[in-house]
Structure formats: structure tokens, C-alpha cells
Amino acid sequence: MKTTLKTDITVAAICEGFIYNELEGKGLFGLSGRLTIQPEYQRNYIYASDGGKKEVAVIESILKGYPLGLIYFNKVNDTSLEVLDGQQRITSFGRFVTNKFAIKDDNGMEQYFGGIATDKQAMIIQTKLLIYECEGTESEIKQWFRTINIAGVPLNNQELLNAVYSGPFVTLGKEEFSNSQNANIQKWGAYVSGSANRQDFLECALDWVSKSNIGDYLSRHRFDKNINELKTYFNSVIDWVSVVFTDVESEMRGLEWGRLYELYHKKAYDPAKVSAEVKQLYADPYIKNRKGIFEYILGGSVDTKLLDVRVFDEATKKSVYTTQSAEAESKDESNCPLCALGHDANRSKIWKLNEMDADHVAAWSRGGATTLKNCQMLCKTHNRAKGNR
Ligand SMILES: [Zn+2]
């Protein structure tokens, strides 16, 4: 790969013909149309999020004369360039120069580019950038792109995969799942966590349809001209969840719905009954893991491990242990009530506190509370044997 360092390209030149597409959240072109700011394998513009602190910081750096760091262009042919690295910085000053956001002036007043002092305007647009122009094969460039993006806001997994498997399939996938203007995002957001911009929805859809083999799936479909299977599968999962669970709870966001769909979508559920059970479990103060409620119900309400039911605290255990042991000693029996029923040497064994575990006398799953009255201490062997019955 060949690289050439350019030191005479100014902010003004880059911003010539700069277009920011609000809908797609992308800076599109610069250098009078010769520069593509957002090639397909690049992430969407993210410096405007988080209150725009990052894009303001870019402008403040320029005004203080700080270097903006290296920028990399890929020379596509004699007349066209695309940004390999530096897209967020370029879009930041492009947006500022085109009056898309304001910065605070010396008096703390918000000012757009058009409103700041002319010497400051000049300072910004005359700033020269350090730009490497690179020429190489697609795979060389992509390999290198992976390397240079370790600095700055790192690309997440899906952004890297989009770069590695760029092509018609990823482009269509991003149109559907990475467009924050898509009206479905809000509905999907009830079940999928993360942001469309950072490719979390696309990643989720790919994860579900590929059974967590995203890279493999993308390599097989890279040149497909449609994303029908991806869309259909994703929508099937979302539809299934929203029919089975009619109430939307915040703990539903980010669950492994793809896996649960595979396990349970052939099973019939009565949504009214399911809804009543969800409400009952939400009202149960002993359930520590509400995220487990949905899988618990789907699996037939048996696997209480999913709910992480609250255990007895140390004070309760100690108190029950003391009472239980005193009583057992007076009867010359074991302080484990199940050992006391046996016929072996443990029949009269007094276990130490750390040799015993707390057990619900009436099981939690049958309405037993996690309170002192419902607590008994069992030796570890008997407690394990009793399990969750
Ligand atoms: Zn025992």
C-alpha cells in the first residue's frame, strides 16, 4: 500500500460542497464533491450525540491551535477520495462551518459559525490538516482500517463486521436497522437494547437469524441483493414476543429473544394468563432477577433459578440455627431435622453453623415467604437433596 502525506489541505477546502444528511446522520461529501466522507463501511456520525460535547471539542481544539490528529483518505481513483479515518472530525467541522451547531464564545453566549468573530472564522477555515492519502487493494485498506481504528472511539464489533463484509447486504441491512428515523425503532427498542446508530439493532437481527454466528452469516450473504430472510426472522421474533407478553416491561429490553423464540415459539400460551402471571411475579418482593421472569414463564414456571429468589440473611440464619440447635441438644437429636429422622450416626449430630444451609419450609414457588418463620436450617447434604421441591 502506498501512502502520501498532504499538509496543505485546509478546512475550507474540505468543507467546499460539504453536505450533512440529517436523515441518515452522515456527513456525505466534501472537497467539491471529490471526497466521500462516509463510505459504506464507516459508522454513522456519533459526535453529535451525548449533547454534542465531542463536536464542540473539535472546534475548540482548532481555535486553540491544537492539532486534530492524522486523517486518512483512500484514493479510489485519480479524481475520487474517501475518508478512511477522520470522518467524525471532518463531519464536526463541516457541520460547524455550515451552522448546524453552536459553541460558547468568550462571554458564554452560544454562537453559530456565522456569528463568531471574523478572525476566528478565518482561523478555523484556514487550518491545515495532516492527511495521509493511501492507495491499495480493498483488503489491504480494510485490514489497515481495522488497525487504525483502535484509537479514538473504538469501532464496536458490528461496525468492524460491517467494514469487513461491506457490500449490498450490509448496505440494505443498515438502511433497515441502523436508521434512527425508521418508525419501527421505537417498537423494537422495547425488546432490543442499544442504539440504531451504533449498529446494535442490526447486530441483534443478525445474531438472531444466524444463531449467534454473525460473521459466518455475513460472509455467506455478503453479495445478496435482498435482506428478506433477515427482516422476516427478526419480525417473527418481535411479533411472537409482543403477542405472548402483552405488557411491555423495561426488563424485557435486551433479553435473548432469538434463543427464547427458538425454544418456545411452537408452544401455545394464553396471553391473558401470561399477563396475570407477569404482574404477580413483578409484585413478588422476593424475586431479585426480574429479567428472568419471562423465560421462567415460557418454560412453564418451574425453573426458579431464573428468578434468583432472595435468600435468608445471615441474622435470620444465625437466629434460627441457635433456636434449632438448643432444642435439638435438649432432645439429644441432630440439629438437622432430616438427620434426626434417620438411623445412622448423624441422627444425633450437632452440625456447626457453617455446615448448614437455610431452607424454605414452605417452598417459595408454593408461596413460602423468605422470613424467619419460614426458615429452617438443614445440613448441606439434606439441603441439596431437598433442592427446589
Ligand atoms: Zn441432615
mmCIF file with all atom_site columns, N, CA, C and O in Angstrom, residues 134-170:
data_model
loop_
_atom_site.group_PDB
_atom_site.id
_atom_site.type_symbol
_atom_site.label_atom_id
_atom_site.label_alt_id
_atom_site.label_comp_id
_atom_site.label_asym_id
_atom_site.label_entity_id
_atom_site.label_seq_id
_atom_site.pdbx_PDB_ins_code
_atom_site.Cartn_x
_atom_site.Cartn_y
_atom_site.Cartn_z
_atom_site.occupancy
_atom_site.B_iso_or_equiv
_atom_site.pdbx_formal_charge
_atom_site.auth_seq_id
_atom_site.auth_comp_id
_atom_site.auth_asym_id
_atom_site.auth_atom_id
_atom_site.pdbx_PDB_model_num
ATOM 1   N N  . CYS A 1 134 ? -3.938  7.246  0.884  1.00 0.00 ? 134 CYS A N  1
ATOM 2   C CA . CYS A 1 134 ? -3.472  5.869  0.746  1.00 0.00 ? 134 CYS A CA 1
ATOM 3   C C  . CYS A 1 134 ? -4.016  5.255  -0.530 1.00 0.00 ? 134 CYS A C  1
ATOM 4   O O  . CYS A 1 134 ? -5.145  5.505  -0.933 1.00 0.00 ? 134 CYS A O  1
ATOM 5   N N  . GLU A 1 135 ? -3.196  4.411  -1.134 1.00 0.00 ? 135 GLU A N  1
ATOM 6   C CA . GLU A 1 135 ? -3.641  3.660  -2.298 1.00 0.00 ? 135 GLU A CA 1
ATOM 7   C C  . GLU A 1 135 ? -3.329  2.203  -2.046 1.00 0.00 ? 135 GLU A C  1
ATOM 8   O O  . GLU A 1 135 ? -2.219  1.852  -1.667 1.00 0.00 ? 135 GLU A O  1
ATOM 9   N N  . GLY A 1 136 ? -4.298  1.334  -2.266 1.00 0.00 ? 136 GLY A N  1
ATOM 10  C CA . GLY A 1 136 ? -4.043  -0.081 -2.058 1.00 0.00 ? 136 GLY A CA 1
ATOM 11  C C  . GLY A 1 136 ? -5.246  -0.905 -2.453 1.00 0.00 ? 136 GLY A C  1
ATOM 12  O O  . GLY A 1 136 ? -6.261  -0.367 -2.876 1.00 0.00 ? 136 GLY A O  1
ATOM 13  N N  . THR A 1 137 ? -5.114  -2.214 -2.294 1.00 0.00 ? 137 THR A N  1
ATOM 14  C CA . THR A 1 137 ? -6.246  -3.081 -2.619 1.00 0.00 ? 137 THR A CA 1
ATOM 15  C C  . THR A 1 137 ? -7.297  -2.957 -1.520 1.00 0.00 ? 137 THR A C  1
ATOM 16  O O  . THR A 1 137 ? -7.016  -2.488 -0.416 1.00 0.00 ? 137 THR A O  1
ATOM 17  N N  . GLU A 1 138 ? -8.502  -3.415 -1.850 1.00 0.00 ? 138 GLU A N  1
ATOM 18  C CA . GLU A 1 138 ? -9.601  -3.336 -0.894 1.00 0.00 ? 138 GLU A CA 1
ATOM 19  C C  . GLU A 1 138 ? -9.236  -4.047 0.412  1.00 0.00 ? 138 GLU A C  1
ATOM 20  O O  . GLU A 1 138 ? -9.454  -3.523 1.500  1.00 0.00 ? 138 GLU A O  1
ATOM 21  N N  . SER A 1 139 ? -8.630  -5.227 0.290  1.00 0.00 ? 139 SER A N  1
ATOM 22  C CA . SER A 1 139 ? -8.357  -5.985 1.514  1.00 0.00 ? 139 SER A CA 1
ATOM 23  C C  . SER A 1 139 ? -7.232  -5.336 2.329  1.00 0.00 ? 139 SER A C  1
ATOM 24  O O  . SER A 1 139 ? -7.293  -5.311 3.555  1.00 0.00 ? 139 SER A O  1
ATOM 25  N N  . GLU A 1 140 ? -6.243  -4.761 1.647  1.00 0.00 ? 140 GLU A N  1
ATOM 26  C CA . GLU A 1 140 ? -5.177  -4.051 2.378  1.00 0.00 ? 140 GLU A CA 1
ATOM 27  C C  . GLU A 1 140 ? -5.765  -2.890 3.171  1.00 0.00 ? 140 GLU A C  1
ATOM 28  O O  . GLU A 1 140 ? -5.455  -2.685 4.333  1.00 0.00 ? 140 GLU A O  1
ATOM 29  N N  . ILE A 1 141 ? -6.621  -2.133 2.474  1.00 0.00 ? 141 ILE A N  1
ATOM 30  C CA . ILE A 1 141 ? -7.207  -0.949 3.093  1.00 0.00 ? 141 ILE A CA 1
ATOM 31  C C  . ILE A 1 141 ? -8.077  -1.327 4.280  1.00 0.00 ? 141 ILE A C  1
ATOM 32  O O  . ILE A 1 141 ? -8.018  -0.717 5.343  1.00 0.00 ? 141 ILE A O  1
ATOM 33  N N  . LYS A 1 142 ? -8.868  -2.388 4.099  1.00 0.00 ? 142 LYS A N  1
ATOM 34  C CA . LYS A 1 142 ? -9.765  -2.782 5.193  1.00 0.00 ? 142 LYS A CA 1
ATOM 35  C C  . LYS A 1 142 ? -8.992  -3.316 6.389  1.00 0.00 ? 142 LYS A C  1
ATOM 36  O O  . LYS A 1 142 ? -9.331  -3.047 7.536  1.00 0.00 ? 142 LYS A O  1
ATOM 37  N N  . GLN A 1 143 ? -7.959  -4.086 6.094  1.00 0.00 ? 143 GLN A N  1
ATOM 38  C CA . GLN A 1 143 ? -7.117  -4.598 7.167  1.00 0.00 ? 143 GLN A CA 1
ATOM 39  C C  . GLN A 1 143 ? -6.532  -3.432 7.956  1.00 0.00 ? 143 GLN A C  1
ATOM 40  O O  . GLN A 1 143 ? -6.538  -3.407 9.180  1.00 0.00 ? 143 GLN A O  1
ATOM 41  N N  . TRP A 1 144 ? -6.086  -2.430 7.221  1.00 0.00 ? 144 TRP A N  1
ATOM 42  C CA . TRP A 1 144 ? -5.450  -1.285 7.824  1.00 0.00 ? 144 TRP A CA 1
ATOM 43  C C  . TRP A 1 144 ? -6.464  -0.451 8.615  1.00 0.00 ? 144 TRP A C  1
ATOM 44  O O  . TRP A 1 144 ? -6.187  0.046  9.701  1.00 0.00 ? 144 TRP A O  1
ATOM 45  N N  . PHE A 1 145 ? -7.662  -0.352 8.040  1.00 0.00 ? 145 PHE A N  1
ATOM 46  C CA . PHE A 1 145 ? -8.742  0.368  8.702  1.00 0.00 ? 145 PHE A CA 1
ATOM 47  C C  . PHE A 1 145 ? -9.040  -0.238 10.070 1.00 0.00 ? 145 PHE A C  1
ATOM 48  O O  . PHE A 1 145 ? -9.258  0.456  11.054 1.00 0.00 ? 145 PHE A O  1
ATOM 49  N N  . ARG A 1 146 ? -8.999  -1.559 10.145 1.00 0.00 ? 146 ARG A N  1
ATOM 50  C CA . ARG A 1 146 ? -9.208  -2.233 11.437 1.00 0.00 ? 146 ARG A CA 1
ATOM 51  C C  . ARG A 1 146 ? -8.134  -1.798 12.424 1.00 0.00 ? 146 ARG A C  1
ATOM 52  O O  . ARG A 1 146 ? -8.400  -1.584 13.589 1.00 0.00 ? 146 ARG A O  1
ATOM 53  N N  . THR A 1 147 ? -6.909  -1.691 11.938 1.00 0.00 ? 147 THR A N  1
ATOM 54  C CA . THR A 1 147 ? -5.783  -1.360 12.804 1.00 0.00 ? 147 THR A CA 1
ATOM 55  C C  . THR A 1 147 ? -5.855  0.073  13.325 1.00 0.00 ? 147 THR A C  1
ATOM 56  O O  . THR A 1 147 ? -5.730  0.312  14.510 1.00 0.00 ? 147 THR A O  1
ATOM 57  N N  . ILE A 1 148 ? -6.085  1.031  12.394 1.00 0.00 ? 148 ILE A N  1
ATOM 58  C CA . ILE A 1 148 ? -6.039  2.430  12.826 1.00 0.00 ? 148 ILE A CA 1
ATOM 59  C C  . ILE A 1 148 ? -7.202  2.797  13.716 1.00 0.00 ? 148 ILE A C  1
ATOM 60  O O  . ILE A 1 148 ? -7.122  3.729  14.488 1.00 0.00 ? 148 ILE A O  1
ATOM 61  N N  . ASN A 1 149 ? -8.283  2.059  13.631 1.00 0.00 ? 149 ASN A N  1
ATOM 62  C CA . ASN A 1 149 ? -9.443  2.434  14.424 1.00 0.00 ? 149 ASN A CA 1
ATOM 63  C C  . ASN A 1 149 ? -9.400  1.950  15.858 1.00 0.00 ? 149 ASN A C  1
ATOM 64  O O  . ASN A 1 149 ? -10.363 2.064  16.593 1.00 0.00 ? 149 ASN A O  1
ATOM 65  N N  . ILE A 1 150 ? -8.260  1.436  16.266 1.00 0.00 ? 150 ILE A N  1
ATOM 66  C CA . ILE A 1 150 ? -8.109  1.053  17.662 1.00 0.00 ? 150 ILE A CA 1
ATOM 67  C C  . ILE A 1 150 ? -8.089  2.322  18.517 1.00 0.00 ? 150 ILE A C  1
ATOM 68  O O  . ILE A 1 150 ? -8.538  2.334  19.639 1.00 0.00 ? 150 ILE A O  1
ATOM 69  N N  . ALA A 1 151 ? -7.606  3.440  17.947 1.00 0.00 ? 151 ALA A N  1
ATOM 70  C CA . ALA A 1 151 ? -7.585  4.711  18.678 1.00 0.00 ? 151 ALA A CA 1
ATOM 71  C C  . ALA A 1 151 ? -8.928  5.417  18.560 1.00 0.00 ? 151 ALA A C  1
ATOM 72  O O  . ALA A 1 151 ? -9.755  5.047  17.760 1.00 0.00 ? 151 ALA A O  1
ATOM 73  N N  . GLY A 1 152 ? -9.123  6.447  19.363 1.00 0.00 ? 152 GLY A N  1
ATOM 74  C CA . GLY A 1 152 ? -10.356 7.230  19.296 1.00 0.00 ? 152 GLY A CA 1
ATOM 75  C C  . GLY A 1 152 ? -11.526 6.450  19.865 1.00 0.00 ? 152 GLY A C  1
ATOM 76  O O  . GLY A 1 152 ? -11.365 5.608  20.719 1.00 0.00 ? 152 GLY A O  1
ATOM 77  N N  . VAL A 1 153 ? -12.725 6.750  19.398 1.00 0.00 ? 153 VAL A N  1
ATOM 78  C CA . VAL A 1 153 ? -13.889 5.963  19.813 1.00 0.00 ? 153 VAL A CA 1
ATOM 79  C C  . VAL A 1 153 ? -13.787 4.642  19.071 1.00 0.00 ? 153 VAL A C  1
ATOM 80  O O  . VAL A 1 153 ? -13.877 4.609  17.859 1.00 0.00 ? 153 VAL A O  1
ATOM 81  N N  . PRO A 1 154 ? -13.506 3.555  19.786 1.00 0.00 ? 154 PRO A N  1
ATOM 82  C CA . PRO A 1 154 ? -13.247 2.322  19.043 1.00 0.00 ? 154 PRO A CA 1
ATOM 83  C C  . PRO A 1 154 ? -14.499 1.842  18.316 1.00 0.00 ? 154 PRO A C  1
ATOM 84  O O  . PRO A 1 154 ? -15.611 2.042  18.774 1.00 0.00 ? 154 PRO A O  1
ATOM 85  N N  . LEU A 1 155 ? -14.272 1.242  17.173 1.00 0.00 ? 155 LEU A N  1
ATOM 86  C CA . LEU A 1 155 ? -15.379 0.613  16.471 1.00 0.00 ? 155 LEU A CA 1
ATOM 87  C C  . LEU A 1 155 ? -15.847 -0.554 17.324 1.00 0.00 ? 155 LEU A C  1
ATOM 88  O O  . LEU A 1 155 ? -15.040 -1.276 17.887 1.00 0.00 ? 155 LEU A O  1
ATOM 89  N N  . ASN A 1 156 ? -17.150 -0.740 17.415 1.00 0.00 ? 156 ASN A N  1
ATOM 90  C CA . ASN A 1 156 ? -17.602 -1.933 18.107 1.00 0.00 ? 156 ASN A CA 1
ATOM 91  C C  . ASN A 1 156 ? -17.614 -3.094 17.119 1.00 0.00 ? 156 ASN A C  1
ATOM 92  O O  . ASN A 1 156 ? -17.306 -2.949 15.942 1.00 0.00 ? 156 ASN A O  1
ATOM 93  N N  . ASN A 1 157 ? -17.955 -4.269 17.636 1.00 0.00 ? 157 ASN A N  1
ATOM 94  C CA . ASN A 1 157 ? -17.881 -5.479 16.817 1.00 0.00 ? 157 ASN A CA 1
ATOM 95  C C  . ASN A 1 157 ? -18.647 -5.366 15.521 1.00 0.00 ? 157 ASN A C  1
ATOM 96  O O  . ASN A 1 157 ? -18.166 -5.730 14.463 1.00 0.00 ? 157 ASN A O  1
ATOM 97  N N  . GLN A 1 158 ? -19.880 -4.872 15.621 1.00 0.00 ? 158 GLN A N  1
ATOM 98  C CA . GLN A 1 158 ? -20.718 -4.854 14.430 1.00 0.00 ? 158 GLN A CA 1
ATOM 99  C C  . GLN A 1 158 ? -20.182 -3.851 13.411 1.00 0.00 ? 158 GLN A C  1
ATOM 100 O O  . GLN A 1 158 ? -20.229 -4.089 12.212 1.00 0.00 ? 158 GLN A O  1
ATOM 101 N N  . GLU A 1 159 ? -19.654 -2.726 13.896 1.00 0.00 ? 159 GLU A N  1
ATOM 102 C CA . GLU A 1 159 ? -19.087 -1.743 12.977 1.00 0.00 ? 159 GLU A CA 1
ATOM 103 C C  . GLU A 1 159 ? -17.895 -2.344 12.223 1.00 0.00 ? 159 GLU A C  1
ATOM 104 O O  . GLU A 1 159 ? -17.717 -2.110 11.031 1.00 0.00 ? 159 GLU A O  1
ATOM 105 N N  . LEU A 1 160 ? -17.093 -3.122 12.944 1.00 0.00 ? 160 LEU A N  1
ATOM 106 C CA . LEU A 1 160 ? -15.984 -3.810 12.275 1.00 0.00 ? 160 LEU A CA 1
ATOM 107 C C  . LEU A 1 160 ? -16.490 -4.822 11.255 1.00 0.00 ? 160 LEU A C  1
ATOM 108 O O  . LEU A 1 160 ? -15.991 -4.897 10.136 1.00 0.00 ? 160 LEU A O  1
ATOM 109 N N  . LEU A 1 161 ? -17.508 -5.585 11.650 1.00 0.00 ? 161 LEU A N  1
ATOM 110 C CA . LEU A 1 161 ? -18.056 -6.581 10.721 1.00 0.00 ? 161 LEU A CA 1
ATOM 111 C C  . LEU A 1 161 ? -18.632 -5.904 9.481  1.00 0.00 ? 161 LEU A C  1
ATOM 112 O O  . LEU A 1 161 ? -18.473 -6.392 8.361  1.00 0.00 ? 161 LEU A O  1
ATOM 113 N N  . ASN A 1 162 ? -19.293 -4.750 9.684  1.00 0.00 ? 162 ASN A N  1
ATOM 114 C CA . ASN A 1 162 ? -19.833 -4.015 8.539  1.00 0.00 ? 162 ASN A CA 1
ATOM 115 C C  . ASN A 1 162 ? -18.711 -3.614 7.583  1.00 0.00 ? 162 ASN A C  1
ATOM 116 O O  . ASN A 1 162 ? -18.888 -3.619 6.372  1.00 0.00 ? 162 ASN A O  1
ATOM 117 N N  . ALA A 1 163 ? -17.561 -3.253 8.170  1.00 0.00 ? 163 ALA A N  1
ATOM 118 C CA . ALA A 1 163 ? -16.426 -2.852 7.339  1.00 0.00 ? 163 ALA A CA 1
ATOM 119 C C  . ALA A 1 163 ? -15.870 -4.059 6.598  1.00 0.00 ? 163 ALA A C  1
ATOM 120 O O  . ALA A 1 163 ? -15.613 -4.009 5.396  1.00 0.00 ? 163 ALA A O  1
ATOM 121 N N  . VAL A 1 164 ? -15.709 -5.160 7.320  1.00 0.00 ? 164 VAL A N  1
ATOM 122 C CA . VAL A 1 164 ? -15.094 -6.342 6.719  1.00 0.00 ? 164 VAL A CA 1
ATOM 123 C C  . VAL A 1 164 ? -15.994 -6.956 5.642  1.00 0.00 ? 164 VAL A C  1
ATOM 124 O O  . VAL A 1 164 ? -15.522 -7.402 4.607  1.00 0.00 ? 164 VAL A O  1
ATOM 125 N N  . TYR A 1 165 ? -17.295 -6.965 5.883  1.00 0.00 ? 165 TYR A N  1
ATOM 126 C CA . TYR A 1 165 ? -18.224 -7.605 4.935  1.00 0.00 ? 165 TYR A CA 1
ATOM 127 C C  . TYR A 1 165 ? -19.024 -6.572 4.154  1.00 0.00 ? 165 TYR A C  1
ATOM 128 O O  . TYR A 1 165 ? -20.160 -6.816 3.769  1.00 0.00 ? 165 TYR A O  1
ATOM 129 N N  . SER A 1 166 ? -18.448 -5.397 3.939  1.00 0.00 ? 166 SER A N  1
ATOM 130 C CA . SER A 1 166 ? -19.195 -4.359 3.241  1.00 0.00 ? 166 SER A CA 1
ATOM 131 C C  . SER A 1 166 ? -19.650 -4.861 1.871  1.00 0.00 ? 166 SER A C  1
ATOM 132 O O  . SER A 1 166 ? -18.958 -5.634 1.216  1.00 0.00 ? 166 SER A O  1
ATOM 133 N N  . GLY A 1 167 ? -20.825 -4.444 1.482  1.00 0.00 ? 167 GLY A N  1
ATOM 134 C CA . GLY A 1 167 ? -21.403 -4.897 0.224  1.00 0.00 ? 167 GLY A CA 1
ATOM 135 C C  . GLY A 1 167 ? -22.891 -4.625 0.250  1.00 0.00 ? 167 GLY A C  1
ATOM 136 O O  . GLY A 1 167 ? -23.385 -3.982 1.187  1.00 0.00 ? 167 GLY A O  1
ATOM 137 N N  . PRO A 1 168 ? -23.613 -5.107 -0.756 1.00 0.00 ? 168 PRO A N  1
ATOM 138 C CA . PRO A 1 168 ? -25.041 -4.776 -0.848 1.00 0.00 ? 168 PRO A CA 1
ATOM 139 C C  . PRO A 1 168 ? -25.850 -5.244 0.376  1.00 0.00 ? 168 PRO A C  1
ATOM 140 O O  . PRO A 1 168 ? -26.772 -4.559 0.813  1.00 0.00 ? 168 PRO A O  1
ATOM 141 N N  . PHE A 1 169 ? -25.470 -6.397 0.944  1.00 0.00 ? 169 PHE A N  1
ATOM 142 C CA . PHE A 1 169 ? -26.267 -6.919 2.061  1.00 0.00 ? 169 PHE A CA 1
ATOM 143 C C  . PHE A 1 169 ? -26.158 -6.006 3.283  1.00 0.00 ? 169 PHE A C  1
ATOM 144 O O  . PHE A 1 169 ? -27.156 -5.649 3.898  1.00 0.00 ? 169 PHE A O  1
ATOM 145 N N  . VAL A 1 170 ? -24.916 -5.614 3.617  1.00 0.00 ? 170 VAL A N  1
ATOM 146 C CA . VAL A 1 170 ? -24.719 -4.724 4.771  1.00 0.00 ? 170 VAL A CA 1
ATOM 147 C C  . VAL A 1 170 ? -25.399 -3.372 4.517  1.00 0.00 ? 170 VAL A C  1
ATOM 148 O O  . VAL A 1 170 ? -26.018 -2.792 5.406  1.00 0.00 ? 170 VAL A O  1
#
